[in-house]
JSON list of C-alpha atoms in Angstrom, two decimals:
[
{"chain": "A", "resi": 30, "resn": "ASN", "atom": "CA", "xyz": [-9.59, -16.29, -21.51]},
{"chain": "A", "resi": 31, "resn": "ALA", "atom": "CA", "xyz": [-13.12, -17.01, -19.44]},
{"chain": "A", "resi": 32, "resn": "GLY", "atom": "CA", "xyz": [-10.75, -19.24, -16.53]},
{"chain": "A", "resi": 33, "resn": "VAL", "atom": "CA", "xyz": [-12.87, -21.30, -15.07]},
{"chain": "A", "resi": 34, "resn": "THR", "atom": "CA", "xyz": [-16.94, -20.48, -15.43]},
{"chain": "A", "resi": 35, "resn": "GLN", "atom": "CA", "xyz": [-19.23, -22.07, -13.31]},
{"chain": "A", "resi": 36, "resn": "THR", "atom": "CA", "xyz": [-23.73, -23.03, -14.06]},
{"chain": "A", "resi": 37, "resn": "PRO", "atom": "CA", "xyz": [-25.35, -22.16, -13.48]},
{"chain": "A", "resi": 38, "resn": "LYS", "atom": "CA", "xyz": [-25.06, -19.46, -10.67]},
{"chain": "A", "resi": 39, "resn": "PHE", "atom": "CA", "xyz": [-28.03, -19.92, -8.54]},
{"chain": "A", "resi": 40, "resn": "ARG", "atom": "CA", "xyz": [-30.18, -22.92, -8.01]},
{"chain": "A", "resi": 41, "resn": "VAL", "atom": "CA", "xyz": [-33.06, -24.64, -5.48]},
{"chain": "A", "resi": 42, "resn": "LEU", "atom": "CA", "xyz": [-33.44, -28.75, -5.02]},
{"chain": "A", "resi": 43, "resn": "LYS", "atom": "CA", "xyz": [-36.81, -30.22, -2.98]},
{"chain": "A", "resi": 44, "resn": "THR", "atom": "CA", "xyz": [-35.67, -32.82, -1.49]},
{"chain": "A", "resi": 45, "resn": "GLY", "atom": "CA", "xyz": [-35.02, -35.34, -3.58]},
{"chain": "A", "resi": 46, "resn": "GLN", "atom": "CA", "xyz": [-34.58, -33.87, -7.24]},
{"chain": "A", "resi": 47, "resn": "SER", "atom": "CA", "xyz": [-31.19, -34.76, -8.62]},
{"chain": "A", "resi": 48, "resn": "MET", "atom": "CA", "xyz": [-28.98, -31.81, -10.75]},
{"chain": "A", "resi": 49, "resn": "THR", "atom": "CA", "xyz": [-25.44, -31.66, -12.59]},
{"chain": "A", "resi": 50, "resn": "LEU", "atom": "CA", "xyz": [-23.71, -28.71, -12.29]},
{"chain": "A", "resi": 51, "resn": "LEU", "atom": "CA", "xyz": [-21.58, -27.99, -14.86]},
{"chain": "A", "resi": 52, "resn": "CYS", "atom": "CA", "xyz": [-17.78, -26.95, -14.40]},
{"chain": "A", "resi": 53, "resn": "ALA", "atom": "CA", "xyz": [-15.16, -25.38, -17.82]},
{"chain": "A", "resi": 54, "resn": "GLN", "atom": "CA", "xyz": [-12.31, -24.08, -17.70]},
{"chain": "A", "resi": 55, "resn": "ASP", "atom": "CA", "xyz": [-9.64, -22.82, -21.23]},
{"chain": "A", "resi": 56, "resn": "MET", "atom": "CA", "xyz": [-6.68, -23.26, -19.36]},
{"chain": "A", "resi": 57, "resn": "ASN", "atom": "CA", "xyz": [-5.79, -26.61, -20.11]},
{"chain": "A", "resi": 58, "resn": "HIS", "atom": "CA", "xyz": [-5.70, -26.95, -16.94]},
{"chain": "A", "resi": 59, "resn": "GLU", "atom": "CA", "xyz": [-5.14, -31.28, -16.02]},
{"chain": "A", "resi": 60, "resn": "TYR", "atom": "CA", "xyz": [-6.59, -30.66, -11.75]},
{"chain": "A", "resi": 61, "resn": "MET", "atom": "CA", "xyz": [-10.34, -29.99, -11.75]},
{"chain": "A", "resi": 62, "resn": "TYR", "atom": "CA", "xyz": [-11.86, -30.12, -7.90]},
{"chain": "A", "resi": 63, "resn": "TRP", "atom": "CA", "xyz": [-15.24, -29.49, -6.33]},
{"chain": "A", "resi": 64, "resn": "TYR", "atom": "CA", "xyz": [-15.72, -27.67, -3.05]},
{"chain": "A", "resi": 65, "resn": "ARG", "atom": "CA", "xyz": [-18.69, -27.15, -0.78]},
{"chain": "A", "resi": 66, "resn": "GLN", "atom": "CA", "xyz": [-18.15, -24.42, 1.68]},
{"chain": "A", "resi": 67, "resn": "ASP", "atom": "CA", "xyz": [-20.00, -23.54, 4.72]},
{"chain": "A", "resi": 68, "resn": "PRO", "atom": "CA", "xyz": [-20.13, -20.57, 6.75]},
{"chain": "A", "resi": 69, "resn": "GLY", "atom": "CA", "xyz": [-17.39, -21.37, 9.72]},
{"chain": "A", "resi": 70, "resn": "MET", "atom": "CA", "xyz": [-15.82, -24.35, 7.93]},
{"chain": "A", "resi": 71, "resn": "GLY", "atom": "CA", "xyz": [-14.43, -22.79, 5.30]},
{"chain": "A", "resi": 72, "resn": "LEU", "atom": "CA", "xyz": [-13.29, -25.16, 2.01]},
{"chain": "A", "resi": 73, "resn": "ARG", "atom": "CA", "xyz": [-13.87, -29.24, 1.79]},
{"chain": "A", "resi": 74, "resn": "LEU", "atom": "CA", "xyz": [-12.88, -30.71, -1.18]},
{"chain": "A", "resi": 75, "resn": "ILE", "atom": "CA", "xyz": [-15.27, -32.73, -2.66]},
{"chain": "A", "resi": 76, "resn": "HIS", "atom": "CA", "xyz": [-13.95, -34.51, -5.00]},
{"chain": "A", "resi": 77, "resn": "TYR", "atom": "CA", "xyz": [-10.93, -34.59, -7.61]},
{"chain": "A", "resi": 78, "resn": "SER", "atom": "CA", "xyz": [-9.74, -35.31, -10.40]},
{"chain": "A", "resi": 79, "resn": "VAL", "atom": "CA", "xyz": [-6.11, -35.15, -12.46]},
{"chain": "A", "resi": 80, "resn": "GLY", "atom": "CA", "xyz": [-6.63, -35.78, -15.63]},
{"chain": "A", "resi": 81, "resn": "GLU", "atom": "CA", "xyz": [-8.63, -36.23, -18.75]},
{"chain": "A", "resi": 82, "resn": "GLY", "atom": "CA", "xyz": [-11.29, -40.10, -17.57]},
{"chain": "A", "resi": 83, "resn": "THR", "atom": "CA", "xyz": [-10.33, -39.78, -13.81]},
{"chain": "A", "resi": 84, "resn": "THR", "atom": "CA", "xyz": [-11.55, -39.30, -10.40]},
{"chain": "A", "resi": 85, "resn": "ALA", "atom": "CA", "xyz": [-10.85, -39.06, -7.19]},
{"chain": "A", "resi": 86, "resn": "LYS", "atom": "CA", "xyz": [-12.69, -38.51, -3.49]},
{"chain": "A", "resi": 87, "resn": "GLY", "atom": "CA", "xyz": [-12.26, -35.88, -1.10]},
{"chain": "A", "resi": 88, "resn": "GLU", "atom": "CA", "xyz": [-13.48, -35.50, 2.54]},
{"chain": "A", "resi": 89, "resn": "VAL", "atom": "CA", "xyz": [-17.31, -35.05, 1.97]},
{"chain": "A", "resi": 90, "resn": "PRO", "atom": "CA", "xyz": [-18.27, -37.25, -1.28]},
{"chain": "A", "resi": 91, "resn": "ASP", "atom": "CA", "xyz": [-20.45, -39.15, 0.08]},
{"chain": "A", "resi": 92, "resn": "GLY", "atom": "CA", "xyz": [-23.56, -37.87, -2.00]},
{"chain": "A", "resi": 93, "resn": "TYR", "atom": "CA", "xyz": [-22.21, -36.72, -5.12]},
{"chain": "A", "resi": 94, "resn": "ASN", "atom": "CA", "xyz": [-20.96, -38.08, -7.70]},
{"chain": "A", "resi": 95, "resn": "VAL", "atom": "CA", "xyz": [-18.67, -36.27, -10.56]},
{"chain": "A", "resi": 96, "resn": "SER", "atom": "CA", "xyz": [-17.31, -37.54, -13.95]},
{"chain": "A", "resi": 97, "resn": "ARG", "atom": "CA", "xyz": [-14.16, -35.75, -16.06]},
{"chain": "A", "resi": 98, "resn": "LEU", "atom": "CA", "xyz": [-15.04, -37.20, -19.83]},
{"chain": "A", "resi": 99, "resn": "LYS", "atom": "CA", "xyz": [-13.35, -33.55, -22.43]},
{"chain": "A", "resi": 100, "resn": "LYS", "atom": "CA", "xyz": [-10.70, -32.24, -20.00]},
{"chain": "A", "resi": 101, "resn": "GLN", "atom": "CA", "xyz": [-11.70, -28.74, -19.35]},
{"chain": "A", "resi": 102, "resn": "ASN", "atom": "CA", "xyz": [-15.63, -30.47, -18.93]},
{"chain": "A", "resi": 103, "resn": "PHE", "atom": "CA", "xyz": [-16.04, -31.66, -14.68]},
{"chain": "A", "resi": 104, "resn": "LEU", "atom": "CA", "xyz": [-19.39, -32.80, -13.55]},
{"chain": "A", "resi": 105, "resn": "LEU", "atom": "CA", "xyz": [-21.02, -32.74, -10.15]},
{"chain": "A", "resi": 106, "resn": "GLY", "atom": "CA", "xyz": [-23.58, -35.15, -10.12]},
{"chain": "A", "resi": 107, "resn": "LEU", "atom": "CA", "xyz": [-26.67, -34.62, -7.14]},
{"chain": "A", "resi": 108, "resn": "GLU", "atom": "CA", "xyz": [-28.52, -38.27, -7.47]},
{"chain": "A", "resi": 109, "resn": "SER", "atom": "CA", "xyz": [-30.72, -36.94, -4.65]},
{"chain": "A", "resi": 110, "resn": "ALA", "atom": "CA", "xyz": [-30.72, -34.04, -2.81]},
{"chain": "A", "resi": 111, "resn": "ALA", "atom": "CA", "xyz": [-30.58, -33.77, 1.18]},
{"chain": "A", "resi": 112, "resn": "PRO", "atom": "CA", "xyz": [-31.17, -29.63, 3.15]},
{"chain": "A", "resi": 113, "resn": "SER", "atom": "CA", "xyz": [-27.60, -30.92, 4.74]},
{"chain": "A", "resi": 114, "resn": "GLN", "atom": "CA", "xyz": [-26.37, -30.65, 0.24]},
{"chain": "A", "resi": 115, "resn": "THR", "atom": "CA", "xyz": [-27.49, -27.45, 0.92]},
{"chain": "A", "resi": 116, "resn": "SER", "atom": "CA", "xyz": [-24.29, -24.49, 0.29]},
{"chain": "A", "resi": 117, "resn": "VAL", "atom": "CA", "xyz": [-22.64, -22.80, -2.61]},
{"chain": "A", "resi": 118, "resn": "TYR", "atom": "CA", "xyz": [-20.32, -24.66, -4.04]},
{"chain": "A", "resi": 119, "resn": "PHE", "atom": "CA", "xyz": [-16.64, -23.81, -6.05]},
{"chain": "A", "resi": 120, "resn": "CYS", "atom": "CA", "xyz": [-14.91, -25.70, -8.75]},
{"chain": "A", "resi": 121, "resn": "ALA", "atom": "CA", "xyz": [-11.84, -25.07, -9.86]},
{"chain": "A", "resi": 122, "resn": "SER", "atom": "CA", "xyz": [-8.57, -26.52, -11.09]},
{"chain": "A", "resi": 123, "resn": "SER", "atom": "CA", "xyz": [-4.65, -26.31, -11.31]},
{"chain": "A", "resi": 124, "resn": "LEU", "atom": "CA", "xyz": [-1.52, -26.42, -13.05]},
{"chain": "A", "resi": 125, "resn": "PRO", "atom": "CA", "xyz": [-0.31, -30.20, -12.32]},
{"chain": "A", "resi": 126, "resn": "GLY", "atom": "CA", "xyz": [3.17, -31.62, -11.02]},
{"chain": "A", "resi": 127, "resn": "THR", "atom": "CA", "xyz": [4.15, -29.50, -8.76]},
{"chain": "A", "resi": 128, "resn": "ARG", "atom": "CA", "xyz": [3.54, -28.52, -5.00]},
{"chain": "A", "resi": 129, "resn": "GLY", "atom": "CA", "xyz": [3.71, -24.72, -5.71]},
{"chain": "A", "resi": 130, "resn": "SER", "atom": "CA", "xyz": [0.64, -24.44, -8.65]},
{"chain": "A", "resi": 131, "resn": "GLU", "atom": "CA", "xyz": [-2.21, -22.20, -6.97]},
{"chain": "A", "resi": 132, "resn": "GLN", "atom": "CA", "xyz": [-5.51, -23.26, -7.81]},
{"chain": "A", "resi": 133, "resn": "PHE", "atom": "CA", "xyz": [-7.68, -20.70, -10.15]},
{"chain": "A", "resi": 134, "resn": "PHE", "atom": "CA", "xyz": [-12.00, -20.78, -8.59]},
{"chain": "A", "resi": 135, "resn": "GLY", "atom": "CA", "xyz": [-14.75, -20.16, -10.52]},
{"chain": "A", "resi": 136, "resn": "PRO", "atom": "CA", "xyz": [-17.46, -18.30, -8.91]},
{"chain": "A", "resi": 137, "resn": "GLY", "atom": "CA", "xyz": [-19.94, -20.62, -7.64]},
{"chain": "A", "resi": 138, "resn": "THR", "atom": "CA", "xyz": [-23.35, -22.36, -7.37]},
{"chain": "A", "resi": 139, "resn": "ARG", "atom": "CA", "xyz": [-25.36, -21.68, -4.59]},
{"chain": "A", "resi": 140, "resn": "LEU", "atom": "CA", "xyz": [-27.98, -24.93, -4.08]},
{"chain": "A", "resi": 141, "resn": "THR", "atom": "CA", "xyz": [-30.31, -24.74, -1.62]},
{"chain": "A", "resi": 142, "resn": "VAL", "atom": "CA", "xyz": [-32.25, -27.57, -0.80]},
{"chain": "A", "resi": 143, "resn": "LEU", "atom": "CA", "xyz": [-35.97, -27.14, 0.40]},
{"chain": "B", "resi": 8, "resn": "ALA", "atom": "CA", "xyz": [-1.94, -35.32, 9.01]},
{"chain": "B", "resi": 9, "resn": "GLN", "atom": "CA", "xyz": [-1.39, -31.90, 7.35]},
{"chain": "B", "resi": 10, "resn": "SER", "atom": "CA", "xyz": [-3.64, -29.62, 8.51]},
{"chain": "B", "resi": 11, "resn": "VAL", "atom": "CA", "xyz": [-4.04, -25.77, 8.76]},
{"chain": "B", "resi": 12, "resn": "THR", "atom": "CA", "xyz": [-5.49, -23.11, 11.41]},
{"chain": "B", "resi": 13, "resn": "GLN", "atom": "CA", "xyz": [-6.81, -19.68, 11.48]},
{"chain": "B", "resi": 14, "resn": "LEU", "atom": "CA", "xyz": [-6.30, -18.09, 14.82]},
{"chain": "B", "resi": 15, "resn": "GLY", "atom": "CA", "xyz": [-9.44, -15.67, 14.49]},
{"chain": "B", "resi": 16, "resn": "SER", "atom": "CA", "xyz": [-12.79, -16.10, 12.46]},
{"chain": "B", "resi": 17, "resn": "HIS", "atom": "CA", "xyz": [-13.29, -12.04, 12.50]},
{"chain": "B", "resi": 18, "resn": "VAL", "atom": "CA", "xyz": [-10.89, -9.84, 12.38]},
{"chain": "B", "resi": 19, "resn": "SER", "atom": "CA", "xyz": [-11.92, -5.93, 12.63]},
{"chain": "B", "resi": 20, "resn": "VAL", "atom": "CA", "xyz": [-9.74, -2.99, 12.11]},
{"chain": "B", "resi": 21, "resn": "SER", "atom": "CA", "xyz": [-10.08, 0.61, 11.58]},
{"chain": "B", "resi": 22, "resn": "GLU", "atom": "CA", "xyz": [-9.50, 1.89, 7.93]},
{"chain": "B", "resi": 23, "resn": "GLY", "atom": "CA", "xyz": [-5.39, 2.39, 7.66]},
{"chain": "B", "resi": 24, "resn": "ALA", "atom": "CA", "xyz": [-4.17, 0.57, 10.45]},
{"chain": "B", "resi": 25, "resn": "LEU", "atom": "CA", "xyz": [-1.93, -2.11, 10.29]},
{"chain": "B", "resi": 26, "resn": "VAL", "atom": "CA", "xyz": [-3.94, -5.68, 8.87]},
{"chain": "B", "resi": 27, "resn": "LEU", "atom": "CA", "xyz": [-2.42, -8.88, 11.09]},
{"chain": "B", "resi": 28, "resn": "LEU", "atom": "CA", "xyz": [-4.71, -12.41, 9.69]},
{"chain": "B", "resi": 29, "resn": "ARG", "atom": "CA", "xyz": [-2.65, -15.89, 11.19]},
{"chain": "B", "resi": 30, "resn": "CYS", "atom": "CA", "xyz": [-2.06, -18.68, 9.96]},
{"chain": "B", "resi": 31, "resn": "ASN", "atom": "CA", "xyz": [-0.57, -21.20, 10.78]},
{"chain": "B", "resi": 32, "resn": "TYR", "atom": "CA", "xyz": [0.41, -25.10, 9.32]},
{"chain": "B", "resi": 33, "resn": "SER", "atom": "CA", "xyz": [1.68, -28.88, 10.53]},
{"chain": "B", "resi": 34, "resn": "SER", "atom": "CA", "xyz": [2.83, -30.59, 7.46]},
{"chain": "B", "resi": 35, "resn": "SER", "atom": "CA", "xyz": [5.13, -33.45, 7.65]},
{"chain": "B", "resi": 36, "resn": "VAL", "atom": "CA", "xyz": [6.99, -32.40, 4.56]},
{"chain": "B", "resi": 37, "resn": "PRO", "atom": "CA", "xyz": [7.69, -29.27, 2.95]},
{"chain": "B", "resi": 38, "resn": "PRO", "atom": "CA", "xyz": [5.24, -27.03, 2.97]},
{"chain": "B", "resi": 39, "resn": "TYR", "atom": "CA", "xyz": [3.68, -25.18, 0.20]},
{"chain": "B", "resi": 40, "resn": "LEU", "atom": "CA", "xyz": [1.41, -22.33, 1.62]},
{"chain": "B", "resi": 41, "resn": "PHE", "atom": "CA", "xyz": [-1.02, -19.59, 0.14]},
{"chain": "B", "resi": 42, "resn": "TRP", "atom": "CA", "xyz": [-3.39, -17.20, 1.00]},
{"chain": "B", "resi": 43, "resn": "TYR", "atom": "CA", "xyz": [-5.98, -16.43, -1.39]},
{"chain": "B", "resi": 44, "resn": "VAL", "atom": "CA", "xyz": [-9.14, -13.95, -0.81]},
{"chain": "B", "resi": 45, "resn": "GLN", "atom": "CA", "xyz": [-11.81, -13.86, -1.62]},
{"chain": "B", "resi": 46, "resn": "TYR", "atom": "CA", "xyz": [-14.94, -11.39, -1.65]},
{"chain": "B", "resi": 47, "resn": "PRO", "atom": "CA", "xyz": [-18.70, -11.52, -1.06]},
{"chain": "B", "resi": 48, "resn": "ASN", "atom": "CA", "xyz": [-19.91, -13.09, -3.91]},
{"chain": "B", "resi": 49, "resn": "GLN", "atom": "CA", "xyz": [-17.20, -14.86, -5.61]},
{"chain": "B", "resi": 50, "resn": "GLY", "atom": "CA", "xyz": [-14.49, -17.08, -5.90]},
{"chain": "B", "resi": 51, "resn": "LEU", "atom": "CA", "xyz": [-11.15, -17.31, -4.33]},
{"chain": "B", "resi": 52, "resn": "GLN", "atom": "CA", "xyz": [-8.86, -15.48, -5.90]},
{"chain": "B", "resi": 53, "resn": "LEU", "atom": "CA", "xyz": [-4.41, -15.87, -5.88]},
{"chain": "B", "resi": 54, "resn": "LEU", "atom": "CA", "xyz": [-3.16, -13.14, -3.40]},
{"chain": "B", "resi": 55, "resn": "LEU", "atom": "CA", "xyz": [0.79, -15.01, -2.99]},
{"chain": "B", "resi": 56, "resn": "LYS", "atom": "CA", "xyz": [2.39, -18.49, -2.22]},
{"chain": "B", "resi": 57, "resn": "TYR", "atom": "CA", "xyz": [4.92, -19.49, -0.62]},
{"chain": "B", "resi": 58, "resn": "THR", "atom": "CA", "xyz": [7.73, -22.39, -2.05]},
{"chain": "B", "resi": 59, "resn": "SER", "atom": "CA", "xyz": [10.84, -22.53, -0.54]},
{"chain": "B", "resi": 60, "resn": "ALA", "atom": "CA", "xyz": [12.29, -20.04, -2.09]},
{"chain": "B", "resi": 61, "resn": "ALA", "atom": "CA", "xyz": [12.36, -16.08, 0.04]},
{"chain": "B", "resi": 62, "resn": "THR", "atom": "CA", "xyz": [10.24, -16.08, 3.90]},
{"chain": "B", "resi": 63, "resn": "LEU", "atom": "CA", "xyz": [8.93, -12.88, 2.64]},
{"chain": "B", "resi": 64, "resn": "VAL", "atom": "CA", "xyz": [6.47, -13.30, -0.24]},
{"chain": "B", "resi": 65, "resn": "LYS", "atom": "CA", "xyz": [5.06, -10.40, -1.32]},
{"chain": "B", "resi": 66, "resn": "GLY", "atom": "CA", "xyz": [1.43, -10.02, -2.82]},
{"chain": "B", "resi": 67, "resn": "ILE", "atom": "CA", "xyz": [-0.76, -7.88, -4.36]},
{"chain": "B", "resi": 68, "resn": "ASN", "atom": "CA", "xyz": [-3.19, -5.39, -3.51]},
{"chain": "B", "resi": 69, "resn": "GLY", "atom": "CA", "xyz": [-0.42, -4.36, -1.07]},
{"chain": "B", "resi": 70, "resn": "PHE", "atom": "CA", "xyz": [-0.11, -7.79, 1.24]},
{"chain": "B", "resi": 71, "resn": "GLU", "atom": "CA", "xyz": [2.29, -10.13, 2.08]},
{"chain": "B", "resi": 72, "resn": "ALA", "atom": "CA", "xyz": [3.30, -12.42, 4.37]},
{"chain": "B", "resi": 73, "resn": "GLU", "atom": "CA", "xyz": [6.22, -14.22, 6.52]},
{"chain": "B", "resi": 74, "resn": "PHE", "atom": "CA", "xyz": [7.28, -17.70, 6.10]},
{"chain": "B", "resi": 75, "resn": "LYS", "atom": "CA", "xyz": [8.56, -18.87, 9.18]},
{"chain": "B", "resi": 76, "resn": "LYS", "atom": "CA", "xyz": [10.05, -22.32, 10.09]},
{"chain": "B", "resi": 77, "resn": "SER", "atom": "CA", "xyz": [10.74, -22.44, 13.65]},
{"chain": "B", "resi": 78, "resn": "GLU", "atom": "CA", "xyz": [6.81, -21.06, 14.56]},
{"chain": "B", "resi": 79, "resn": "THR", "atom": "CA", "xyz": [5.20, -22.85, 12.17]},
{"chain": "B", "resi": 80, "resn": "SER", "atom": "CA", "xyz": [2.91, -19.50, 10.60]},
{"chain": "B", "resi": 81, "resn": "PHE", "atom": "CA", "xyz": [2.84, -17.96, 8.09]},
{"chain": "B", "resi": 82, "resn": "HIS", "atom": "CA", "xyz": [1.24, -14.76, 8.69]},
{"chain": "B", "resi": 83, "resn": "LEU", "atom": "CA", "xyz": [-0.92, -12.18, 6.40]},
{"chain": "B", "resi": 84, "resn": "THR", "atom": "CA", "xyz": [0.24, -8.53, 7.02]},
{"chain": "B", "resi": 85, "resn": "LYS", "atom": "CA", "xyz": [-0.75, -5.18, 5.65]},
{"chain": "B", "resi": 86, "resn": "PRO", "atom": "CA", "xyz": [0.55, -1.30, 6.38]},
{"chain": "B", "resi": 87, "resn": "SER", "atom": "CA", "xyz": [-2.19, 0.04, 5.77]},
{"chain": "B", "resi": 88, "resn": "ALA", "atom": "CA", "xyz": [-5.75, -1.78, 5.27]},
{"chain": "B", "resi": 89, "resn": "HIS", "atom": "CA", "xyz": [-8.44, 0.12, 2.73]},
{"chain": "B", "resi": 90, "resn": "MET", "atom": "CA", "xyz": [-11.68, -0.19, 2.41]},
{"chain": "B", "resi": 91, "resn": "SER", "atom": "CA", "xyz": [-12.16, -2.11, -0.88]},
{"chain": "B", "resi": 92, "resn": "ASP", "atom": "CA", "xyz": [-9.77, -5.41, 1.36]},
{"chain": "B", "resi": 93, "resn": "ALA", "atom": "CA", "xyz": [-13.29, -5.93, 3.79]},
{"chain": "B", "resi": 94, "resn": "ALA", "atom": "CA", "xyz": [-13.50, -9.31, 2.46]},
{"chain": "B", "resi": 95, "resn": "GLU", "atom": "CA", "xyz": [-12.30, -12.51, 3.46]},
{"chain": "B", "resi": 96, "resn": "TYR", "atom": "CA", "xyz": [-9.00, -14.92, 3.56]},
{"chain": "B", "resi": 97, "resn": "PHE", "atom": "CA", "xyz": [-8.24, -18.03, 3.85]},
{"chain": "B", "resi": 98, "resn": "CYS", "atom": "CA", "xyz": [-4.90, -19.92, 3.93]},
{"chain": "B", "resi": 99, "resn": "ALA", "atom": "CA", "xyz": [-4.13, -23.20, 2.48]},
{"chain": "B", "resi": 100, "resn": "LEU", "atom": "CA", "xyz": [-1.46, -25.84, 2.50]},
{"chain": "B", "resi": 101, "resn": "ASN", "atom": "CA", "xyz": [-0.91, -28.24, -0.97]},
{"chain": "B", "resi": 102, "resn": "THR", "atom": "CA", "xyz": [-0.68, -31.43, -0.29]},
{"chain": "B", "resi": 103, "resn": "ASN", "atom": "CA", "xyz": [1.11, -33.87, -2.59]},
{"chain": "B", "resi": 104, "resn": "ALA", "atom": "CA", "xyz": [-1.32, -35.26, -3.82]},
{"chain": "B", "resi": 105, "resn": "GLY", "atom": "CA", "xyz": [-2.19, -31.81, -6.38]},
{"chain": "B", "resi": 106, "resn": "LYS", "atom": "CA", "xyz": [-4.32, -31.13, -3.29]},
{"chain": "B", "resi": 107, "resn": "SER", "atom": "CA", "xyz": [-4.79, -28.47, -0.85]},
{"chain": "B", "resi": 108, "resn": "THR", "atom": "CA", "xyz": [-6.13, -28.48, 2.72]},
{"chain": "B", "resi": 109, "resn": "PHE", "atom": "CA", "xyz": [-8.27, -24.93, 3.38]},
{"chain": "B", "resi": 110, "resn": "GLY", "atom": "CA", "xyz": [-7.87, -23.00, 6.54]},
{"chain": "B", "resi": 111, "resn": "ASP", "atom": "CA", "xyz": [-11.44, -22.15, 8.10]},
{"chain": "B", "resi": 112, "resn": "GLY", "atom": "CA", "xyz": [-11.02, -18.80, 6.75]},
{"chain": "B", "resi": 113, "resn": "THR", "atom": "CA", "xyz": [-10.73, -14.93, 8.44]},
{"chain": "B", "resi": 114, "resn": "THR", "atom": "CA", "xyz": [-13.11, -12.44, 8.01]},
{"chain": "B", "resi": 115, "resn": "LEU", "atom": "CA", "xyz": [-11.94, -9.83, 7.54]},
{"chain": "B", "resi": 116, "resn": "THR", "atom": "CA", "xyz": [-13.99, -6.56, 8.39]},
{"chain": "B", "resi": 117, "resn": "VAL", "atom": "CA", "xyz": [-12.40, -2.74, 7.58]},
{"chain": "B", "resi": 118, "resn": "LYS", "atom": "CA", "xyz": [-14.02, 0.44, 9.77]},
{"chain": "B", "resi": 119, "resn": "PRO", "atom": "CA", "xyz": [-13.52, 4.33, 8.85]}
]
């Protein structure tokens, strides 16, 4: 049981390049989330999904797109990377329905945009 | 609107001393509250959660938190700090839509 895994762990991009971050979970969770973490700003929700084929915008969605084609995978795309997107990105998943469900986090992807 | 405020972005204690990390919340519905811990270069992991049962919640690694509705607080404590407790701690509040609102985090330093 690997829990939540993220690929890649590190990446350096040049301004304007694109990339996709992959998140996979093996806990059969319905809900999945993408966050970014910046110093002193906690975690900010980028996009989330409440089930296969559904996505929704979070607090800071601009410049990012997501897809949830399979229940176990949640992809985060950067179409044209900007230095402001330098951050650590975390994926998480949780059970649906109850507000008492905690989130399970992946190890993070450290992205630098030059 | 729902929000979480963590008082003090950095807390430093000596090994063996009491740890107190403060969290206040604002919620229009009965709150479901969580504390997560993040060790360096890792993701967040759950320490404990409050889901409207007992107001004193015990978690892993000797941590506990008390829910106080009158003070809208959910402070995290540990009687005796250990070097291995050095990490960043996040308080979080779950919303109706399956999302969480996180505080800005408190970095705990433990001095030998």
